Short mmCIF file of C-alpha atoms and ligand atoms in Angstrom, two decimals:
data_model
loop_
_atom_site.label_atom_id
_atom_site.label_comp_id
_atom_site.label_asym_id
_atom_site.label_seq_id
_atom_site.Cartn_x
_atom_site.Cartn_y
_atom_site.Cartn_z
CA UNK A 1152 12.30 -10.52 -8.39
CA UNK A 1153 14.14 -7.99 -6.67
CA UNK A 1154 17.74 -9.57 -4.70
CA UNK A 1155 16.24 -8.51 -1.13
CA UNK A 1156 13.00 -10.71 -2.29
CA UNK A 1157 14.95 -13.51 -3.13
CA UNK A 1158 16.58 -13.19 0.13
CA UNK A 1159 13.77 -12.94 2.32
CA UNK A 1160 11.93 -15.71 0.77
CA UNK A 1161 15.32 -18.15 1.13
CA UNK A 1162 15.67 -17.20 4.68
CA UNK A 1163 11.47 -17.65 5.58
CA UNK A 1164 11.66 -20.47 3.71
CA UNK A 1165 15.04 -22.24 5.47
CA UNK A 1166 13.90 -20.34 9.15
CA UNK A 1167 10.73 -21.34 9.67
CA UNK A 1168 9.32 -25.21 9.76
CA UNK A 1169 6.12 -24.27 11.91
CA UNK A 1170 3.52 -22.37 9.88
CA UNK A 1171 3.50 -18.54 10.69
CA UNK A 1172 -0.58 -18.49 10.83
CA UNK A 1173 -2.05 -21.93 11.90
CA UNK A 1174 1.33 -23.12 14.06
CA UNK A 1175 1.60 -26.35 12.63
CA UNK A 1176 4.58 -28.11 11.33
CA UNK A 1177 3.48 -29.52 8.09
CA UNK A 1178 4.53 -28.35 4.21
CA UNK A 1179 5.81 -24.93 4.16
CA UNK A 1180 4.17 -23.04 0.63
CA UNK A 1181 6.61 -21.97 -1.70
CA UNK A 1182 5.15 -18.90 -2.94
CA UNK A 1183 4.24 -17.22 -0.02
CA UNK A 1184 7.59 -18.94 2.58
CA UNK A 1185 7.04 -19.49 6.59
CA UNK A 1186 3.02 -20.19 5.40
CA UNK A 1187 2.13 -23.69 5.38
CA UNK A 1188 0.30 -24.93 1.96
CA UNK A 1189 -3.21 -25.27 3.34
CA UNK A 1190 -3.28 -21.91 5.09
CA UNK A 1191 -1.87 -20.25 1.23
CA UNK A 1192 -4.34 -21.94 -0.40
CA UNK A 1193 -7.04 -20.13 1.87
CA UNK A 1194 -5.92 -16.85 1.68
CA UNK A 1195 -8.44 -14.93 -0.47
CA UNK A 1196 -6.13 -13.16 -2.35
CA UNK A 1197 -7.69 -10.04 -4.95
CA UNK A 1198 -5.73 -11.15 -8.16
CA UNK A 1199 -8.81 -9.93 -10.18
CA UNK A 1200 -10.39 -6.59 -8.30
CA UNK A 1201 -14.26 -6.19 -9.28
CA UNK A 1202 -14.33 -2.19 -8.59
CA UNK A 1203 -11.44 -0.60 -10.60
CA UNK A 1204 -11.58 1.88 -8.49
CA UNK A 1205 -10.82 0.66 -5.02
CA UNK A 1206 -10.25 -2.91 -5.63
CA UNK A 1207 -13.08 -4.52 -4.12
CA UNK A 1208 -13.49 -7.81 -4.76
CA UNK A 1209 -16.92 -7.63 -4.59
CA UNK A 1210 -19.83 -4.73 -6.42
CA UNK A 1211 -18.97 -1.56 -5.02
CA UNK A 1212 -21.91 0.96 -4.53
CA UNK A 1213 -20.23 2.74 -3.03
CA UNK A 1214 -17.48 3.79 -5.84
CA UNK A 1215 -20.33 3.95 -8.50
CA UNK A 1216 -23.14 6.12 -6.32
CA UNK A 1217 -20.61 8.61 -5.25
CA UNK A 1218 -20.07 11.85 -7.29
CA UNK A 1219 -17.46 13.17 -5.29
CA UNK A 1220 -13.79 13.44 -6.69
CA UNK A 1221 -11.83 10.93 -5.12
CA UNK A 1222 -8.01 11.95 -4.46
CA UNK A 1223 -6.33 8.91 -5.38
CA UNK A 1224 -6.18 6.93 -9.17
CA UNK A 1225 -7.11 4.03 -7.36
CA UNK A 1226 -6.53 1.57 -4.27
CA UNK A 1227 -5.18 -1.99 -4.83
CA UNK A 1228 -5.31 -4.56 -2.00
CA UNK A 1229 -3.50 -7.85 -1.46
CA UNK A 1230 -6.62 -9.84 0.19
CA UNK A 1231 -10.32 -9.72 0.81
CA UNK A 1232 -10.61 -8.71 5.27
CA UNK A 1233 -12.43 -12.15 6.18
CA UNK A 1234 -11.96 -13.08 9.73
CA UNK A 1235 -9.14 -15.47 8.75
CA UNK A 1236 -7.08 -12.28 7.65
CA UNK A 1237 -8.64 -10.28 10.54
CA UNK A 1238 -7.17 -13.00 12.92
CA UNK A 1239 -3.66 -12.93 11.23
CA UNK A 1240 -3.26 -8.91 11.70
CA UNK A 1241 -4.86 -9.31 15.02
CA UNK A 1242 -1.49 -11.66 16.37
CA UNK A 1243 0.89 -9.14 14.21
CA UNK A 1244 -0.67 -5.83 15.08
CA UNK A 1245 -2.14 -6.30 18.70
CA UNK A 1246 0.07 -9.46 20.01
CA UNK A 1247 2.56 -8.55 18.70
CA UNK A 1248 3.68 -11.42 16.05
CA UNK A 1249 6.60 -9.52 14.47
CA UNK A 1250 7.72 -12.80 12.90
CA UNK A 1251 4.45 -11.95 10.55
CA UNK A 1252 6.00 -9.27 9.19
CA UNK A 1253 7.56 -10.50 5.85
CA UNK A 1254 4.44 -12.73 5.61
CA UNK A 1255 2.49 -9.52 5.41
CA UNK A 1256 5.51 -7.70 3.42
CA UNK A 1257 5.79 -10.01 0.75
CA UNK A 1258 1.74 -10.12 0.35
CA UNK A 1259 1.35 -6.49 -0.10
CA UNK A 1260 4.35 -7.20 -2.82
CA UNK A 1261 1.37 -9.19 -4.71
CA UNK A 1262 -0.24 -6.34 -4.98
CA UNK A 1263 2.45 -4.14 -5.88
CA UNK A 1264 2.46 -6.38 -8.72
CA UNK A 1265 -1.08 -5.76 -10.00
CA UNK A 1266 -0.97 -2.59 -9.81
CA UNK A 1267 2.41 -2.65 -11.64
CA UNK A 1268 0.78 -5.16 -14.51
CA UNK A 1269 -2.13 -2.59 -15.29
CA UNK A 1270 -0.52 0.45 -14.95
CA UNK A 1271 2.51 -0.92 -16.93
CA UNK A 1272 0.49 -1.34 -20.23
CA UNK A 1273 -0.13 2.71 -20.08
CA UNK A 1274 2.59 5.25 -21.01
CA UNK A 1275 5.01 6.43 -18.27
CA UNK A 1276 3.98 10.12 -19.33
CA UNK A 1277 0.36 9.79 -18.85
CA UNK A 1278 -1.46 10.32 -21.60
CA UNK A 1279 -4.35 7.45 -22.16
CA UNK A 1280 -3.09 6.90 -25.14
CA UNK A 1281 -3.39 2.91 -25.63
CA UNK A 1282 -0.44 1.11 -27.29
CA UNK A 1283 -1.19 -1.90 -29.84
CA UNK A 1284 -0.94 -4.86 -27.21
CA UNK A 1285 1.35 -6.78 -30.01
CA UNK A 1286 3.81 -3.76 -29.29
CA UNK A 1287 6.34 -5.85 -27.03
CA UNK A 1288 6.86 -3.35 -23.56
CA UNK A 1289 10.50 -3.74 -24.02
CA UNK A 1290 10.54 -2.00 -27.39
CA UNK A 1291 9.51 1.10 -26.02
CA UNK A 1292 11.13 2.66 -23.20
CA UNK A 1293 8.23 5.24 -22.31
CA UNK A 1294 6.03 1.97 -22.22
CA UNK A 1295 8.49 0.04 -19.21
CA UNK A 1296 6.97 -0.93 -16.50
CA UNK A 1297 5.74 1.35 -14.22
CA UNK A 1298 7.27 1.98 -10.89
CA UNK A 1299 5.99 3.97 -8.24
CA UNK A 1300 8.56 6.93 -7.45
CA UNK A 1301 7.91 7.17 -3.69
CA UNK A 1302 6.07 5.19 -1.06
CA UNK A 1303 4.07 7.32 1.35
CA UNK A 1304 3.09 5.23 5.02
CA UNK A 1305 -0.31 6.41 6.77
CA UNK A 1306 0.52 7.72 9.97
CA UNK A 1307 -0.07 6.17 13.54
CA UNK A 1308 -0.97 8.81 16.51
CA UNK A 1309 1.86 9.56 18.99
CA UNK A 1310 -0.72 7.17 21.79
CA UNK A 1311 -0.96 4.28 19.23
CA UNK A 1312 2.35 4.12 18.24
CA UNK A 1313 3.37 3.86 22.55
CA UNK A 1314 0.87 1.73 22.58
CA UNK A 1315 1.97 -0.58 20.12
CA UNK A 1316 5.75 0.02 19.51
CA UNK A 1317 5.38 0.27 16.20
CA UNK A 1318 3.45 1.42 13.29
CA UNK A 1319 2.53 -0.99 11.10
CA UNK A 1320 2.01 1.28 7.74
CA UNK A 1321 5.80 2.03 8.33
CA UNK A 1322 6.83 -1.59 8.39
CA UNK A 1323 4.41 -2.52 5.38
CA UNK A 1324 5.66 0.34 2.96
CA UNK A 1325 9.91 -0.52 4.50
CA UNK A 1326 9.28 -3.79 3.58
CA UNK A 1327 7.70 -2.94 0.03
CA UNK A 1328 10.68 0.14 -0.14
CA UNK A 1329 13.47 -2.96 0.33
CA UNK A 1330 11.54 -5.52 -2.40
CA UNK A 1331 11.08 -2.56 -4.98
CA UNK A 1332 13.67 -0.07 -4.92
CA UNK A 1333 11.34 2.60 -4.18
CA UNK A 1334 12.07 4.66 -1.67
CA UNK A 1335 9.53 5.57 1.37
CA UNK A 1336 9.43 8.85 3.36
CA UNK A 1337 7.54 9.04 6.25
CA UNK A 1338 5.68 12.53 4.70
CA UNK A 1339 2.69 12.57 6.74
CA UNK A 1340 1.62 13.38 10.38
CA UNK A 1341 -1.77 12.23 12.08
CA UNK A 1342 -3.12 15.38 13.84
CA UNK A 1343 -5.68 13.96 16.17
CA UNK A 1344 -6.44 10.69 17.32
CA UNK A 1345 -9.61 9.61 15.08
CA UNK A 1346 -11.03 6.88 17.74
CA UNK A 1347 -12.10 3.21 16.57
CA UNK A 1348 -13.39 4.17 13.23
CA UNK A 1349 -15.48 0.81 12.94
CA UNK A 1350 -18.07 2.14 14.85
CA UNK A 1351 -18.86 5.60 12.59
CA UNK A 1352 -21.18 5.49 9.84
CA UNK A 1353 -19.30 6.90 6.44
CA UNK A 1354 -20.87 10.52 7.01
CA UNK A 1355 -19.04 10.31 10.45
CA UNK A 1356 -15.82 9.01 9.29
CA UNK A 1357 -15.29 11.38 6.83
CA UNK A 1358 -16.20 14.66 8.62
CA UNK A 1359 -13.85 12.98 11.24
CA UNK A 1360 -11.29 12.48 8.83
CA UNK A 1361 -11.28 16.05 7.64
CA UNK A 1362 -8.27 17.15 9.32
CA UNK A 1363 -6.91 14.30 10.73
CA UNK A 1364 -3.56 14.53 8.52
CA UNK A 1365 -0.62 17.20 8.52
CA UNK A 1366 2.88 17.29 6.26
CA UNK A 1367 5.31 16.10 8.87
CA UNK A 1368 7.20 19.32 10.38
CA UNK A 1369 10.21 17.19 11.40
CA UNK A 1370 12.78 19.17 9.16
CA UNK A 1371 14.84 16.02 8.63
CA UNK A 1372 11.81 14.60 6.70
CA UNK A 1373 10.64 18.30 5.19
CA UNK A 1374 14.85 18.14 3.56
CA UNK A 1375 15.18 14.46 2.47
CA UNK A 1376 11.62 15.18 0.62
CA UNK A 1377 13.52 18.59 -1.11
CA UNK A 1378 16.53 16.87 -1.85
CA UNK A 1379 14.36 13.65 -3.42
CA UNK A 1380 12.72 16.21 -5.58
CA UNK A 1381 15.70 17.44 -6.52
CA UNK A 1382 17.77 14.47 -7.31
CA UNK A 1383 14.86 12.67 -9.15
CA UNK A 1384 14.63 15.98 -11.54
CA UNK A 1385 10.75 15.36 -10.81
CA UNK A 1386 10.04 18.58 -9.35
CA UNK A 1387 10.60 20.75 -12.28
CA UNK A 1388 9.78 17.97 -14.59
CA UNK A 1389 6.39 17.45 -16.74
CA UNK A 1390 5.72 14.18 -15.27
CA UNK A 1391 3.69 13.71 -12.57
CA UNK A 1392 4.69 11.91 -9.04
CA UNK A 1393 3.77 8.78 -8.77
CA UNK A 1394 3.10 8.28 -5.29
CA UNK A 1395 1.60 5.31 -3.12
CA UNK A 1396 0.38 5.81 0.43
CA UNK A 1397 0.66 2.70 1.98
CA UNK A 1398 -1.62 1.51 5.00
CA UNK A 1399 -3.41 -2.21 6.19
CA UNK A 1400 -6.67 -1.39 5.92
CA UNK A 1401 -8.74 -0.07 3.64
CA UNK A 1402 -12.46 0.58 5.12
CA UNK A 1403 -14.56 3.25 3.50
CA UNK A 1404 -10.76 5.43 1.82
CA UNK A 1405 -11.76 8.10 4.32
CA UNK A 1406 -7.91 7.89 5.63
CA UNK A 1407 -6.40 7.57 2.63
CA UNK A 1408 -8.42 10.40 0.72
CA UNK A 1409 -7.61 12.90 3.33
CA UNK A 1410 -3.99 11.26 3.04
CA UNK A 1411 -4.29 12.36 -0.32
CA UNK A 1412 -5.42 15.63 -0.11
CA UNK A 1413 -2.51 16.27 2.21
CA UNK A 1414 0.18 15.19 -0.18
CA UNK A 1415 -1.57 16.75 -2.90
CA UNK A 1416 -1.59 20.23 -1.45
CA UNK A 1417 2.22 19.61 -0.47
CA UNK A 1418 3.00 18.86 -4.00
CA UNK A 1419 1.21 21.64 -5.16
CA UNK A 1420 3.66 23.75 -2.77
CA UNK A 1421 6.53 22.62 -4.11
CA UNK A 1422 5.83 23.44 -7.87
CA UNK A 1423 4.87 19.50 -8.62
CA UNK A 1424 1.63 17.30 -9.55
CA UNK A 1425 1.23 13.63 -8.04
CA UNK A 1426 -0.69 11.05 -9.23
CA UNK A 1427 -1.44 9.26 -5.85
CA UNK A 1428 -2.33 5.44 -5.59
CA UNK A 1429 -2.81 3.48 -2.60
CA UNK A 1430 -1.83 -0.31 -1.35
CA UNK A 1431 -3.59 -1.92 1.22
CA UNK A 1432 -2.98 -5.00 2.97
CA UNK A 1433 -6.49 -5.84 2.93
CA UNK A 1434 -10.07 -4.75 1.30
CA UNK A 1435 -13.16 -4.78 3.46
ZN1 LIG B 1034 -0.69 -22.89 8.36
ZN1 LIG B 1035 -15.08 0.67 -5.33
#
C-alpha cells in the first residue's frame, strides 16, 4: 500500500465516527475507513467480473453479440450500479458530499487492484506469452507487476462542470494518481454536450457519441503530455502506453470507446501505440 493510502485511510479512519453513507454512528469498517461495517458489507463489490471484457458482473450480450472492434483491452469496475450505489454518487455528485470523495477514491483503488492482479501475471512487453505460474513474479523483472503509465479522466462539458463545481472523473483518477504513483493528465476535451444519455437507446448513444471528444488544445496540457513522452522514453520505445481513462460510470462504453479512439489517434500522432484500459466506479 502506497504511503498516501496509508495516510488517507489513518485520517478517514481517526476523522470520521458517523458513517459517510447511512449517517449513523456505529462501527467504522476497517477496510474501506469513514464506512460503517454494515453499509461495507453491502456494497456489491465486482472482485470476480463475469464478462472479461467489460467487467460485468452479470452475462453480457452485449460484449459477446457485438462484432465491432472495441478500443479499449478492457473496462474494470469497483461495484455493481444498484440503487444503493446510485444513492451514494447521487449525495457526492449532485449534493455535493465532497467528504465522499476518498470513500469513492479508495474504491476505485479496488479495482485498480484487479486489474493490476490479472494483468500482472502477463509480460510487461506484451506478448501473450504465458509464464509457468510456479515462476515467482519477483524473479523476473519483465513479469513485475503491471502499472498503468498514465491515467486519462473523461471529460465534463464547460455547463456541467459550472454546474457542478467539479468534475468528478478528475477527482476519481487524482485520487487514484496520489494512491498509485501514476500520473494523470487531463488529455481530453468534451466537444458537445451529449444530453442525459439514460434515455438513448445504444444505436443513439453511440452515433451521439461520435464526436463528442477532442485532444485538449490547452498548450499547457498539449507540453506536459510531450515532455511525459519524453521523460518516460515511451515515445520512441517498443512498448506500448498503457493508458487508463478513468470515469464513474460505465453504461453501454459509448464514452469511453470514443475516449479511446481519441487518445488512440493522438498517440498515433506522436509516433506511439497505447494499449487503453478503463476504470469505472461502477458497472451497470
Ligand atoms: Zn453506514
Ligand atoms: Zn461485457
Amino acid at each position: 500500500m502506497s504511503r498516501w493510502l496509508k495516510i488517507t485511510h489513518s485520517l478517514l479512519a481517526s476523522s470520521v465516527s458517523d458513517c459517510l453513507i447511512c449517517g449513523k454512528k456505529s462501527g467504522i469498517s476497517s477496510e474501506l475507513p469513514g464506512v460503517c461495517k454494515s453499509c461495507q458489507t453491502s456494497i456489491p463489490w465486482i472482485r470476480h467480473p463475469r464478462c472479461p471484457k467489460c467487467g460485468r458482473h452479470v452475462g453480457c450480450p452485449d460484449c459477446s453479440r457485438s462484432s465491432d472492434p472495441v478500443p479499449i483491452v478492457c473496462n474494470r469496475s469497483a461495484v455493481a450500479y444498484t440503487s444503493g450505489m446510485r444513492e451514494v454518487l447521487g449525495q457526492y455528485k449532485y449534493r455535493g458530499n465532497e467528504r465522499l470523495a476518498p470513500v469513492l477514491g479508495l474504491m476505485l483503488d479496488q479495482a485498480y487492484s484487479i486489474l493490476q492482479s490479472e494483468r500482472g501475471q502477463m509480460p510487461r512487453d506484451g506478448g501473450s506469452k504465458q509464464l509457468h505460474p510456479l515462476i515467482p513474479a519477483f524473479k523476473s523483472k519483465r513479469n513485475r507487476l503491471w502499472q498503468a503509465d498514465l491515467l486519462v479522466p473523461v471529460p465534463v462539458s464547460d455547463s456541467r462542470f459550472a454546474e457542478r463545481g467539479f468534475n468528478q472523473a478528475e477527482r476519481l483518477a487524482d485520487f487514484l494518481s496520489r494512491c498509485r504513483g501514476v500520473p494523470q493528465l487531463p488529455l481530453l476535451v468534451r466537444t458537445h454536450h451529449t444530453g442525459k444519455q439514460s434515455f438513448k437507446s445504444r444505436a443513439e448513444r453511440l452515433a451521439d457519441m461520435k464526436h463528442a471528444f477532442a485532444v485538449n488544445p490547452d498548450p499547457a496540457v498539449g507540453s506536459q503530455f510531450a515532455h511525459w513522452l519524453e521523460s518516460s522514453g515511451q515515445g520512441r520505445g517498443a512498448l506500448p502506453l498503457q493508458i487508463i481513462i478513468v470515469d464513474d460510470i460505465y453504461t453501454t462504453g459509448s464514452t469511453i470507446r470514443a475516449c479511446a479512439e481519441t487518445i488512440t489517434l493522438l498517440a498515433a500522432s506522436l509516433g506511439c501505440t497505447a494499449e487503453i484500459y478503463s476504470l469505472t466506479w461502477a458497472r451497470s
